[in-house]
Tab-separated table of C-alpha atoms in Angstrom:
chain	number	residue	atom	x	y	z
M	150	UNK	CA	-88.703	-5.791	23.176
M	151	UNK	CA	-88.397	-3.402	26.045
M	152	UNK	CA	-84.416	-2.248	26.757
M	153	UNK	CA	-83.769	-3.707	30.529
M	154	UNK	CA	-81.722	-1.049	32.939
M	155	UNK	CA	-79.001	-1.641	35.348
M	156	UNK	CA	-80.355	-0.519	38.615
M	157	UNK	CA	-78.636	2.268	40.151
M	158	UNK	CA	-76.874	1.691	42.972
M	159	UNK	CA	-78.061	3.152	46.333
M	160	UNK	CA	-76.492	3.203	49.939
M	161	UNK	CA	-78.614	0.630	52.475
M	162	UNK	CA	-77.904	2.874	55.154
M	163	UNK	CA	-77.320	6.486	55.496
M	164	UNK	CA	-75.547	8.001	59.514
M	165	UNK	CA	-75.946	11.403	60.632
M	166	UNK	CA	-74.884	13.500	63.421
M	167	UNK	CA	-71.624	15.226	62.699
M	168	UNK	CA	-71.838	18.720	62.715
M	169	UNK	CA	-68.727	19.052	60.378
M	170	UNK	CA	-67.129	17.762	57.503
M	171	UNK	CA	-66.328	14.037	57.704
M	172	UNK	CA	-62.641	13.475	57.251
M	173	UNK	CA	-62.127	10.045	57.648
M	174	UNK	CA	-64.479	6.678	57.741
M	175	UNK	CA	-63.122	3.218	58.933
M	176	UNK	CA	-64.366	-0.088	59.388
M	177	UNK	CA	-62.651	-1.249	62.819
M	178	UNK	CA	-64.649	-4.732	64.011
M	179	UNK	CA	-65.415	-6.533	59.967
M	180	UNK	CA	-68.917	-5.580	59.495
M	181	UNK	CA	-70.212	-4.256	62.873
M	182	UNK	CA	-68.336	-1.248	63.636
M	183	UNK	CA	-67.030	1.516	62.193
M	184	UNK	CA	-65.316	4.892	62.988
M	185	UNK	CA	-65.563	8.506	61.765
M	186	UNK	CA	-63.458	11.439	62.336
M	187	UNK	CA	-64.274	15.425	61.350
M	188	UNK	CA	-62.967	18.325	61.155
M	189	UNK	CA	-64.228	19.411	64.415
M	190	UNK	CA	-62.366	16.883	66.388
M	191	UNK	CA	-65.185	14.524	66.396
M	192	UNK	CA	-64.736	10.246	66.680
M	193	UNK	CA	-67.806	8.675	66.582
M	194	UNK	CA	-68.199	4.800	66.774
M	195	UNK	CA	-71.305	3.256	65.112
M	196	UNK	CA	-73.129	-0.292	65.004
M	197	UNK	CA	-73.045	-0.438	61.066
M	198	UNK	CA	-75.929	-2.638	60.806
M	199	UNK	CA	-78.803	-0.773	62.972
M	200	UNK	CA	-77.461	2.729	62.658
M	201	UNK	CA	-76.847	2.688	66.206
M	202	UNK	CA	-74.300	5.431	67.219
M	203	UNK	CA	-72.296	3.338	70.472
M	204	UNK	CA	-69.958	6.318	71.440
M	205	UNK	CA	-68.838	10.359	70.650
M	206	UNK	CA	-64.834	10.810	71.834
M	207	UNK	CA	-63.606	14.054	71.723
M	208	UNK	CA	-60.326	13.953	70.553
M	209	UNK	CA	-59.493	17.093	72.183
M	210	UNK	CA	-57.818	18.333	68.974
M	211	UNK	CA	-58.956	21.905	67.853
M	212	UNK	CA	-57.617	21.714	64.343
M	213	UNK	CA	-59.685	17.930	63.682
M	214	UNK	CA	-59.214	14.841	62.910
M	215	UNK	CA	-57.542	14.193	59.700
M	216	UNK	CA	-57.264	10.368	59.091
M	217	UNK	CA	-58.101	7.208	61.175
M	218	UNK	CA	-56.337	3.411	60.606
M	219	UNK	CA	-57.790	0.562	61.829
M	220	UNK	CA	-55.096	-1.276	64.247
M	221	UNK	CA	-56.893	-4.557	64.886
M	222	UNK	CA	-60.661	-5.494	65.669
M	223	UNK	CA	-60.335	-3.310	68.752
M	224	UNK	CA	-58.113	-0.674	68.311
M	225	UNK	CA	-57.471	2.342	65.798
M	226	UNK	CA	-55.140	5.086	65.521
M	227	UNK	CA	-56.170	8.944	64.734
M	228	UNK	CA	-54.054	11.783	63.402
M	229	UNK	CA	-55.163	15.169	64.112
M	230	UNK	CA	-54.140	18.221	62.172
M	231	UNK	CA	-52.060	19.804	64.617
M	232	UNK	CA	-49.918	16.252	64.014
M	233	UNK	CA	-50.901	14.650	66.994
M	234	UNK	CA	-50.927	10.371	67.023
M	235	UNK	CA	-53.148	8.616	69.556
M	236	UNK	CA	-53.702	5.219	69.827
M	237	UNK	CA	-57.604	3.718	71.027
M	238	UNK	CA	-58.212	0.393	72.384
M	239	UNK	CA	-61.530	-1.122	73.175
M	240	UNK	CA	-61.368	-0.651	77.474
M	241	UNK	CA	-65.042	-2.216	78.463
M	242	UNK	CA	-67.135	-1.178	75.570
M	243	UNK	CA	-65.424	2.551	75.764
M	244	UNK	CA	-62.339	3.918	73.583
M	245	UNK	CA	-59.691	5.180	75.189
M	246	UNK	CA	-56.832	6.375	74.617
M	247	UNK	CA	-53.756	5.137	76.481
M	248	UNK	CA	-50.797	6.208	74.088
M	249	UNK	CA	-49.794	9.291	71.836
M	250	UNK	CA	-47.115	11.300	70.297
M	251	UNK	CA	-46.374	14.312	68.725
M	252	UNK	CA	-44.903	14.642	64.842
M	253	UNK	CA	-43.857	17.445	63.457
M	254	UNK	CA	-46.297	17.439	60.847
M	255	UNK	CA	-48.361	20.343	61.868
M	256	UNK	CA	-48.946	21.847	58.334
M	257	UNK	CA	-49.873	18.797	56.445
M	258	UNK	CA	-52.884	17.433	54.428
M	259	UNK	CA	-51.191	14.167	54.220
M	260	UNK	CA	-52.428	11.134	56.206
M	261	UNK	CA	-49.780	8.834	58.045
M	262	UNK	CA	-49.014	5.668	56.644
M	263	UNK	CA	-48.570	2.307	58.746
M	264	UNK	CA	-45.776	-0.372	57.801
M	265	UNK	CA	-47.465	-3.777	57.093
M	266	UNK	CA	-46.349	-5.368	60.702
M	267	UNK	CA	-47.481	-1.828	62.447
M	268	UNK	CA	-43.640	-1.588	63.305
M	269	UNK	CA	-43.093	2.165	61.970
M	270	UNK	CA	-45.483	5.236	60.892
M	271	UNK	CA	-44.316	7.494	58.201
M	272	UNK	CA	-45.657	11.279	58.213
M	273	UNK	CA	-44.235	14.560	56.307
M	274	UNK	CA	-42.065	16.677	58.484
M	275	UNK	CA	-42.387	20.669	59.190
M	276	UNK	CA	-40.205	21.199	55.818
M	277	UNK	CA	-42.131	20.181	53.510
M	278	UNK	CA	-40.099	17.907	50.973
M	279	UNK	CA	-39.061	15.794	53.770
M	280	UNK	CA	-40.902	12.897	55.467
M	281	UNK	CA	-39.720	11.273	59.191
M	282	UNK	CA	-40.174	7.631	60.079
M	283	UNK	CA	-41.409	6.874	63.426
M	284	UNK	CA	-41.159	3.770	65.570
M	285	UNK	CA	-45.028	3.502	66.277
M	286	UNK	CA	-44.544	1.342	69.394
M	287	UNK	CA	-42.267	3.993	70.658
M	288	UNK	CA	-43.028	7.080	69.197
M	289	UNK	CA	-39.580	7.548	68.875
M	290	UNK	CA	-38.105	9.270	65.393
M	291	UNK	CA	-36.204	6.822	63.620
M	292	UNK	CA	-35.046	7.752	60.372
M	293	UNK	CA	-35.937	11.420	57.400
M	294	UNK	CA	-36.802	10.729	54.060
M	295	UNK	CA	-35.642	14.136	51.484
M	296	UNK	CA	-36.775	14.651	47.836
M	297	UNK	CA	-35.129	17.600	45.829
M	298	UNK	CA	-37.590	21.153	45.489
M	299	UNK	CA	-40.590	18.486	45.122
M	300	UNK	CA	-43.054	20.637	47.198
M	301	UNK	CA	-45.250	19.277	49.646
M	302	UNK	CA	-45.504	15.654	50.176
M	303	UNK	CA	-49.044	15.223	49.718
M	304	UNK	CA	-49.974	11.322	50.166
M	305	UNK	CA	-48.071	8.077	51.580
M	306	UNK	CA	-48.150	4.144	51.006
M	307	UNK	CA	-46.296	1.106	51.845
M	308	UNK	CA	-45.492	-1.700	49.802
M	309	UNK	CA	-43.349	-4.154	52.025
M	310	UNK	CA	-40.577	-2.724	52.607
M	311	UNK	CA	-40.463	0.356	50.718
M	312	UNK	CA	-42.040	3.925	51.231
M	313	UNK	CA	-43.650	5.265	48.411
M	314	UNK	CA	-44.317	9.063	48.109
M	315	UNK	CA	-46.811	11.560	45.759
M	316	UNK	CA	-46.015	14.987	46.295
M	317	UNK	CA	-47.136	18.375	45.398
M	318	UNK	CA	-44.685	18.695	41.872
M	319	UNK	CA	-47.027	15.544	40.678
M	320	UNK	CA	-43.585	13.539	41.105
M	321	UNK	CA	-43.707	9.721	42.637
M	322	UNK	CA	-41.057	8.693	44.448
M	323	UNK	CA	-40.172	4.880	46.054
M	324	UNK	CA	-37.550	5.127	49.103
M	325	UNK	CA	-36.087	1.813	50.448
M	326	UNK	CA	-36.725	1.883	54.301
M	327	UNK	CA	-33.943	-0.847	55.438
M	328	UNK	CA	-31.391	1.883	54.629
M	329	UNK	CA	-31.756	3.435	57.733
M	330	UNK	CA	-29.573	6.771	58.479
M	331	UNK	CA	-28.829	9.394	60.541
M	332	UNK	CA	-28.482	11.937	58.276
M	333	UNK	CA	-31.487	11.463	55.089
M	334	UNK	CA	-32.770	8.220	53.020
M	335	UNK	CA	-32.704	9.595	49.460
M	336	UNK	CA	-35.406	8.081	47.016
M	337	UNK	CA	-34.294	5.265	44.991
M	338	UNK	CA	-36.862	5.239	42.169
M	339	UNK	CA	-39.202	8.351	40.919
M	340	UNK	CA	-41.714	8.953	38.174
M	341	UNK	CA	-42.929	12.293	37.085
M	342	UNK	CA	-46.870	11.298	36.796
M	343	UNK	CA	-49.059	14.493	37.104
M	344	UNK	CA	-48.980	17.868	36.316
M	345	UNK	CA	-50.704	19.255	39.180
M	346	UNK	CA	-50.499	17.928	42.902
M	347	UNK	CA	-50.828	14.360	43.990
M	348	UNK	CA	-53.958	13.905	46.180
M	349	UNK	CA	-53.802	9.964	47.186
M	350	UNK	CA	-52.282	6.807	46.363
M	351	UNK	CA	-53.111	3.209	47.437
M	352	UNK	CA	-51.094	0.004	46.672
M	353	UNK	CA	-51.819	-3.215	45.916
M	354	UNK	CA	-49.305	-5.849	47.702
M	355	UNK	CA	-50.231	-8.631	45.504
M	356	UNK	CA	-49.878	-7.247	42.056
M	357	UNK	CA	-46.827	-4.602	43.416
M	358	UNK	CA	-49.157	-2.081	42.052
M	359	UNK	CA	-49.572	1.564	43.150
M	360	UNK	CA	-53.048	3.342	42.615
M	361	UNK	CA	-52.730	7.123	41.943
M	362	UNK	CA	-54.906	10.272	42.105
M	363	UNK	CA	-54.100	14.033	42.094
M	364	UNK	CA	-55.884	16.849	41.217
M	365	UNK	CA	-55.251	16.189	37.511
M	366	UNK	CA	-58.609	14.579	35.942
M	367	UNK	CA	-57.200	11.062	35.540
M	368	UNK	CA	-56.025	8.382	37.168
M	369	UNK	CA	-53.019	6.390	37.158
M	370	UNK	CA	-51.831	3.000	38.037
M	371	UNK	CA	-48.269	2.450	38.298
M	372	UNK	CA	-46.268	-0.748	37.860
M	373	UNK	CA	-43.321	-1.397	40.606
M	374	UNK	CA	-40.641	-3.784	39.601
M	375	UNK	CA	-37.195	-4.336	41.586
M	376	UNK	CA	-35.392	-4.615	38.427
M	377	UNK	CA	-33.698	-1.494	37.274
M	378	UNK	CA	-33.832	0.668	39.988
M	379	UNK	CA	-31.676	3.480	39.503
M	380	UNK	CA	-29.190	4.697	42.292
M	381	UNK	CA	-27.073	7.132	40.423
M	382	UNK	CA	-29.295	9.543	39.812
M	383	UNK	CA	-32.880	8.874	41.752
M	384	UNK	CA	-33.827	12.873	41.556
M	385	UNK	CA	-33.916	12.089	37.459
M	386	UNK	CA	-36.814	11.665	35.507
M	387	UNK	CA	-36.126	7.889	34.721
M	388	UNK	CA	-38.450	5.280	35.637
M	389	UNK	CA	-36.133	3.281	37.454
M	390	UNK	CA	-38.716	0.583	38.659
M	391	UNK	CA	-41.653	2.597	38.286
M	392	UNK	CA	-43.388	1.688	34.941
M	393	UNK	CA	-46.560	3.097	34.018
M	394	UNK	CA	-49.044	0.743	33.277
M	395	UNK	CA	-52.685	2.401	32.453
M	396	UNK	CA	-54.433	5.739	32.410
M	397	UNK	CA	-58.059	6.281	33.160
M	398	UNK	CA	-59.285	9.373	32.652
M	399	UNK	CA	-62.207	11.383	34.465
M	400	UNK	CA	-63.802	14.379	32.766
M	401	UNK	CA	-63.138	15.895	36.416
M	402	UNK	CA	-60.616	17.141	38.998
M	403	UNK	CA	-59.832	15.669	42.544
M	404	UNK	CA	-59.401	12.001	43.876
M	405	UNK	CA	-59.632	12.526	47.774
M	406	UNK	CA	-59.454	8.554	48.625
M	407	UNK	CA	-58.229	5.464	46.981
M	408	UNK	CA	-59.347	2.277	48.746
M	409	UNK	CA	-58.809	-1.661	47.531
M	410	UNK	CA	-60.621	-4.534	48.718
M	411	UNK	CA	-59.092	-6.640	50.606
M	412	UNK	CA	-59.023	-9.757	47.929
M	413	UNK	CA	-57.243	-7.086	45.201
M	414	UNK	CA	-59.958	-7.704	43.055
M	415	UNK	CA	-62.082	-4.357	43.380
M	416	UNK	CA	-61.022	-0.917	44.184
M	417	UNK	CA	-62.374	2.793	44.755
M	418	UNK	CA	-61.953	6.072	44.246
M	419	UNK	CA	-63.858	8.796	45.660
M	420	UNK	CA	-63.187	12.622	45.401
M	421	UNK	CA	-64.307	16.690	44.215
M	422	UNK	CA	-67.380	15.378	41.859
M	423	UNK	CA	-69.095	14.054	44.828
M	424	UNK	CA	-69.191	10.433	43.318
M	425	UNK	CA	-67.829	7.179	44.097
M	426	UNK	CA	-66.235	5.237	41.277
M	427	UNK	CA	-65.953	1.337	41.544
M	428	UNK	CA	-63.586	-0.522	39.147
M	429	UNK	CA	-62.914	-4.283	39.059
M	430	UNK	CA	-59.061	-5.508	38.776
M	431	UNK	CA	-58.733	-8.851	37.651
M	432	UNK	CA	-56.170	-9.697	35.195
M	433	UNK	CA	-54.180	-6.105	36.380
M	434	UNK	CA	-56.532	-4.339	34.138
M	435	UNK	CA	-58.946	-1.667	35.701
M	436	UNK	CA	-62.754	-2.107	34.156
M	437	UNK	CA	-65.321	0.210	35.102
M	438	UNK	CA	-68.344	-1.409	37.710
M	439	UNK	CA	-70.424	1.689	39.126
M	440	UNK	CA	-70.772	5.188	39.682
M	441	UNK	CA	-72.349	6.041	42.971
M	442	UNK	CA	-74.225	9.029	43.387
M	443	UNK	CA	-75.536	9.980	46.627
M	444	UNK	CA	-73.622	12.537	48.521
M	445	UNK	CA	-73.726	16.649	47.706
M	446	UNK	CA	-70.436	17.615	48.558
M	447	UNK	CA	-67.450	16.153	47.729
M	448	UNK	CA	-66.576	12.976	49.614
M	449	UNK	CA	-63.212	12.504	51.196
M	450	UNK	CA	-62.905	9.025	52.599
M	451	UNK	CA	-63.996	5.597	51.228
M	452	UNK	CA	-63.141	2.194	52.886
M	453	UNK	CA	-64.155	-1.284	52.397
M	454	UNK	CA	-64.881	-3.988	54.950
M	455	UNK	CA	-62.817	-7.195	55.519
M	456	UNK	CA	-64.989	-9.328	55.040
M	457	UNK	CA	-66.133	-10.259	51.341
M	458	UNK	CA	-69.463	-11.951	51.670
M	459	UNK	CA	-71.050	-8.915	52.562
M	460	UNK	CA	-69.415	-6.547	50.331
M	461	UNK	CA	-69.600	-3.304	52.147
M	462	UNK	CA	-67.913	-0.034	51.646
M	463	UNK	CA	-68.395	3.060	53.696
M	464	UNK	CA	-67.983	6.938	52.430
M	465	UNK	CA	-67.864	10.022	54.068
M	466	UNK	CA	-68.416	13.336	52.902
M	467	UNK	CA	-68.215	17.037	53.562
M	468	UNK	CA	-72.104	17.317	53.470
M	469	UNK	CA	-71.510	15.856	57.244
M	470	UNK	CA	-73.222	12.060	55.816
M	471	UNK	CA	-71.872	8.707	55.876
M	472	UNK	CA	-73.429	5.904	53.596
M	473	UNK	CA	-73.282	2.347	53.356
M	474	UNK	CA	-72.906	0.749	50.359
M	475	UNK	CA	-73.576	-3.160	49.341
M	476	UNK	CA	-71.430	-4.179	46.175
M	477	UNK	CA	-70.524	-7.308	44.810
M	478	UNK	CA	-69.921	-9.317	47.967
M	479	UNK	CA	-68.134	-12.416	47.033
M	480	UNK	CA	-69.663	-15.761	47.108
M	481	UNK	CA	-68.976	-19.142	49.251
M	482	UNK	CA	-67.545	-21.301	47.032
């Protein structure tokens, strides 16, 4: 009897036309459009199902584009690297932007993070173990977030409402964000996780579960729980409520991107290797789906689509490609 073979994934569509490095991919409208950002300052919005490129915005931003956040299904927000915020709504088929603000995160490789109701925008600050809280209707600064001689912070995530925080000592740290001051909110969890640098983080708001990558080959998943949180001494290496719950490791450095389907049930991780890992996540325990190989350079961004019947999830890379990629869309019940 003849051995049968999984077929090998490939991407159903493939865009070009950025002349740089693609930073960051985003699905704005479900299925049917989709942003890019490079490193050249580019925004380009696409028709994902004909390969039809609908607009090029230049952002005006000589250092490029570092990271791009869907708002709603007409409106995204961009952060350039010279720590710039603009806001782009949907004016009669055009993007425009209408609203911006400057941070002081001018030095930074970290992307912004967005409360769940939109309400406030976290970014690092010039000094680099500290992180400012923005009101992102406002732009106004509201609140600073300090570690102690942690380094850079390198990646940020919500979960409700607490701020969590990898930075560049391979420490995690949770901040509560109702304990607004004028002077600093200290941390009120940590968890020493990697040797080298944290490189992203994504969370998981129905399991209260926190998806890590750094440049350490292996991945982490991390366990919050609001019992035992530690006030006395948050800078410590006690787990407080940060448990760790499973190690996968890689057989190579670098996890640019971590990106969860919307139902929990799937997530990504892209990075260095120039491949695409898909896990499934039922039951709170990671299992290996696919390995997608199509890109040459290392790709930075992944992100999935809302909607699950079609199951699509975008990459882009540094070899200036985006793909397309059909997996596992959900069925009708």
């Amino acid at each position: 009897m003849k051995k049968t073979h999984k077929q090998i994934p490939q991407p159903i569509r493939v865009y070009r036309g950025h002349s740089e490095s693609i930073s960051s991919v985003r699905f704005i409208s479900d299925n049917t459009i989709f942003a890019s950002g490079s490193n050249d300052g580019e925004i380009r919005i696409w028709k994902s199902q004909s390969n039809q490129l609908v607009s090029i915005i230049n952002s005006n931003s000589k250092k490029g584009i570092l990271h791009i956040e869907k708002i709603d299904s007409s409106s995204f927000a961009t952060q350039s690297r010279d720590g710039v915020i603009k806001l782009w709504n949907c004016e009669n088929s055009d993007f425009i932007s209408n609203f911006e603000f400057q941070t002081n995160s001018k030095f930074s490789f970290c992307k912004f993070s967005l409360s769940l109701d939109f309400s406030s925008l976290a970014i690092p600050s010039e000094n680099p173990d500290e992180i400012e809280l923005f009101d992102f209707k406002s732009g106004k600064k509201i609140s600073k977030m300090q570690t102690e001689k942690s380094g850079m912070c390198m990646t940020l995530g919500f979960l409700k409402d607490q701020l969590f925080a990898g930075f560049e000592n391979g420490k995690l740290y949770g901040f509560d964000t109702r304990m607004l001051s004028e002077d600093f909110i200290q941390p009120v969890s940590s968890l020493s996780c990697f040797e080298q640098p944290f490189l992203s983080l994504a969370i998981s708001q129905k399991y209260e579960t926190i998806f890590t990558g750094s440049v350490d080959p292996k991945f982490l998943l991390v366990q919050v729980s609001s019992e035992n949180i530690s006030q006395k001494d948050p800078f410590s290496d006690e787990k407080g409520g940060l448990i760790l719950k499973d190690e996968i490791q890689l057989g190579h450095e670098g996890t640019s991107e971590i990106c969860l389907r919307n139902d929990d049930q799937i997530f990504a991780f892209c990075g260095w290797d120039k491949r695409i890992r898909v896990f499934q996540f039922k039951n709170k325990t990671p299992k290996p789906l696919a390995i997608l190989k199509f890109h040459t350079e290392t790709v930075n961004s992944i992100h999935f689509s809302e909607d699950l019947l079609n199951g699509y999830l975008l990459a882009g890379s540094k070899d200036k490609k985006i793909t397309l990629w059909q997996l596992y869309p959900k069925r009708k019940k």
